[in-house]
Amino acid sequence: MRVFSGIRASGDKTLGNYSGGFRQYVATQDEAAADGGEAFFCVVDLHSITTPIEPAVLRESTLSVAAWLFAFGLDQQRSTVFVQSQVVAHAEAAWLLGAVSSFGELRRMTQFKEKSEGQEFVSAALFNYPVLMAGDILLYQADVVPIGDDQRQHLELSRTIAERFNLRYGETFVVPRGAYPREGARIRNLQEPDRLMSTSRGAPQGVVRLVDSPDIIRRKFKTAVTDSGREIVHDPEAKPGISNLIEILAVASGESIADIEARYEDHGYGQFKQDVGEAVVELLAPYQQRYAELRADDAELRRMLAVGAQKAATAAQPTLDRMYERMGFAR
Ligand code: AQP
């Protein structure tokens, strides 16, 4: 089993990133190790420049996201953890795969539509983002890609691109499959449960950041919007606010949705919201401490990432060479 996933260096990461990203990375790292496979996790800083970002913010976010990867439990002995721009194969693969990706496919991507809507400047890089992502995954011959639901469409396109390349130039890539969490694949904004929890869109008060203090987290849950009625039941259509909170509690406590519903049968919304907030505070506390320790020594963090970049470059090169060769480049 070969695992690959990437996470953008961009501002503060959220509880949504924990649910769809970090916790799945650690779980699949363990599965890959048990299976004798390999796992690659990458801070995708080349993706960060698809929307405007200050150079200083990019630099800081790259180290910050890397520190979170280690803080949540990625382990250099078992996984290759690196920064995308330090492995030049990613940029090269994206250019080559652009030849087997169609304008029409890219134009249909929901994330492109959402992120470009109302913007004065829409970069060509934002349009090409899914091609870069396909290269990230395919270079490592990954068969499993742990991601959240918002990346489902991009993953499907990566599969299409792999299949098209294989058909046109001969078997070159493993066609990857997405691994989505059973609960919490799409954590929503606590104030606007029809929206994804994200730092770039939606009410900031409804976004739980991994760096938030316990008091801020408690306040955000206390003021979370709920739905009409009184029952604490999981029904995303009729009760998006409560259903989101139930999923968050399932992620934080490891309990099943059915057990949570049963436990809160006779409780009101107020107590429930307070308990979810407390569970998230407890969940994040040890990771926040580990994160602070890692950030106290950025030089060591950089050294760890340099080791990862070297391993990743070695792993990616044979696939990149094969791509050039199959496409007919004289080398
Ligand atoms: N709300 C979410 N619920 C579940 N999973 C989520 N993910 C992101 N938001 C949620 C998953 O986290 C992983 C890393 O995502 P990313 O690199 O796309 O990071 P981001 O913070 O979402 O990226 P942006 O583009 O900087 O911010 P936005 O999108 O908020 O504008 C992925 O597996 C993703 O599915």
CSV table of N, CA and C and ligand atoms in Angstrom, one decimal, residues 6-8 10 13 16-17 19-21 25 111 115 129 146-151 184-187 196-201, ligand 1:
chain,number,residue,atom,x,y,z
A,6,GLY,N,-1.5,15.7,0.4
A,6,GLY,CA,-0.9,17.0,0.6
A,6,GLY,C,-1.8,17.9,1.3
A,7,ILE,N,-1.2,18.9,1.9
A,7,ILE,CA,-2.0,19.9,2.6
A,7,ILE,C,-1.4,21.3,2.3
A,8,ARG,N,-2.2,22.3,2.0
A,8,ARG,CA,-1.8,23.6,1.6
A,8,ARG,C,-1.1,24.3,2.7
A,10,SER,N,-1.2,27.6,4.1
A,10,SER,CA,-2.0,28.8,3.9
A,10,SER,C,-2.7,29.2,5.2
A,13,LYS,N,-4.6,26.5,10.1
A,13,LYS,CA,-5.4,25.3,9.7
A,13,LYS,C,-6.5,25.1,10.7
A,16,GLY,N,-11.5,21.3,10.6
A,16,GLY,CA,-11.9,20.6,9.4
A,16,GLY,C,-10.6,19.9,8.8
A,17,ASN,N,-9.5,20.6,8.8
A,17,ASN,CA,-8.3,20.0,8.3
A,17,ASN,C,-7.8,18.8,9.2
A,19,SER,N,-9.9,16.8,10.8
A,19,SER,CA,-10.9,15.7,10.5
A,19,SER,C,-10.6,15.1,9.2
A,20,GLY,N,-10.5,15.9,8.1
A,20,GLY,CA,-10.4,15.3,6.8
A,20,GLY,C,-8.9,15.0,6.4
A,21,GLY,N,-8.0,15.7,7.1
A,21,GLY,CA,-6.6,15.6,6.8
A,21,GLY,C,-5.8,14.9,7.9
A,25,TYR,N,-4.1,11.1,8.0
A,25,TYR,CA,-2.7,10.9,7.6
A,25,TYR,C,-2.1,9.9,8.6
A,111,GLN,N,-14.3,23.8,-7.0
A,111,GLN,CA,-13.4,24.7,-6.2
A,111,GLN,C,-12.9,25.9,-7.0
A,115,LYS,N,-13.6,29.6,-5.7
A,115,LYS,CA,-12.5,30.5,-5.4
A,115,LYS,C,-12.3,31.6,-6.3
A,129,TYR,N,-4.7,24.1,-10.8
A,129,TYR,CA,-4.4,23.5,-9.5
A,129,TYR,C,-4.7,22.0,-9.6
A,146,PRO,N,-5.7,9.8,1.4
A,146,PRO,CA,-6.6,10.3,2.4
A,146,PRO,C,-6.9,11.8,2.3
A,147,ILE,N,-8.2,12.1,2.1
A,147,ILE,CA,-8.6,13.5,1.9
A,147,ILE,C,-10.0,13.7,2.5
A,148,GLY,N,-10.4,15.0,2.5
A,148,GLY,CA,-11.8,15.3,2.9
A,148,GLY,C,-12.7,15.4,1.7
A,149,ASP,N,-14.0,15.5,1.9
A,149,ASP,CA,-14.9,15.4,0.8
A,149,ASP,C,-14.8,16.5,-0.2
A,150,ASP,N,-14.3,17.7,0.2
A,150,ASP,CA,-14.1,18.8,-0.7
A,150,ASP,C,-13.1,18.5,-1.8
A,151,GLN,N,-12.3,17.5,-1.6
A,151,GLN,CA,-11.3,17.2,-2.6
A,151,GLN,C,-11.7,16.0,-3.5
A,184,GLY,N,-17.2,13.2,9.6
A,184,GLY,CA,-16.4,14.4,9.6
A,184,GLY,C,-15.6,14.6,8.3
A,185,ALA,N,-16.1,14.0,7.2
A,185,ALA,CA,-15.5,14.2,5.9
A,185,ALA,C,-15.7,15.7,5.4
A,186,ARG,N,-16.7,16.3,5.9
A,186,ARG,CA,-17.0,17.7,5.6
A,186,ARG,C,-17.4,18.5,6.8
A,187,ILE,N,-16.5,19.0,7.6
A,187,ILE,CA,-16.9,19.7,8.8
A,187,ILE,C,-17.3,21.1,8.3
A,196,LEU,N,-18.5,24.9,4.1
A,196,LEU,CA,-17.4,24.2,4.6
A,196,LEU,C,-16.7,25.0,5.7
A,197,MET,N,-16.2,24.4,6.7
A,197,MET,CA,-15.3,25.2,7.6
A,197,MET,C,-14.0,25.5,6.9
A,198,SER,N,-13.7,26.7,6.7
A,198,SER,CA,-12.6,27.1,5.9
A,198,SER,C,-12.2,28.5,6.3
A,199,THR,N,-10.8,28.8,6.3
A,199,THR,CA,-10.4,30.1,6.8
A,199,THR,C,-10.6,31.2,5.7
A,200,SER,N,-10.8,30.7,4.4
A,200,SER,CA,-10.9,31.7,3.4
A,200,SER,C,-12.3,32.2,3.1
A,201,ARG,N,-13.3,31.4,3.6
A,201,ARG,CA,-14.7,31.8,3.4
A,201,ARG,C,-15.6,31.6,4.6
B,1,AQP,N1,-14.0,21.5,6.5
B,1,AQP,C1,-13.4,20.4,6.2
B,1,AQP,N2,-13.8,19.2,6.6
B,1,AQP,C2,-13.1,18.0,6.4
B,1,AQP,N3,-11.9,18.0,5.7
B,1,AQP,C3,-11.4,19.2,5.3
B,1,AQP,N4,-10.3,19.5,4.6
B,1,AQP,C4,-10.3,20.9,4.5
B,1,AQP,N5,-11.4,21.5,5.0
B,1,AQP,C5,-12.1,20.5,5.5
B,1,AQP,C6,-9.3,18.6,4.2
B,1,AQP,O1,-8.1,18.9,4.7
B,1,AQP,C7,-7.1,18.5,3.8
B,1,AQP,C8,-6.1,19.7,3.5
B,1,AQP,O2,-6.9,20.7,2.9
B,1,AQP,P1,-6.3,21.9,2.1
B,1,AQP,O3,-4.8,21.6,1.8
B,1,AQP,O4,-7.2,22.1,0.9
B,1,AQP,O5,-6.3,23.0,3.1
B,1,AQP,P2,-7.4,24.1,3.3
B,1,AQP,O6,-7.1,24.7,4.6
B,1,AQP,O7,-8.8,23.6,3.0
B,1,AQP,O8,-6.9,24.9,2.0
B,1,AQP,P3,-7.1,26.3,1.6
B,1,AQP,O9,-7.4,26.2,0.1
B,1,AQP,O10,-6.0,27.2,2.0
B,1,AQP,O11,-8.3,26.8,2.4
B,1,AQP,P4,-9.8,26.9,1.9
B,1,AQP,O12,-10.1,25.7,1.0
B,1,AQP,O13,-10.4,27.0,3.2
B,1,AQP,O14,-9.8,28.2,1.1
B,1,AQP,C9,-7.8,18.0,2.5
B,1,AQP,O15,-7.8,16.7,2.5
B,1,AQP,C10,-9.1,18.6,2.7
B,1,AQP,O16,-10.1,17.8,2.0
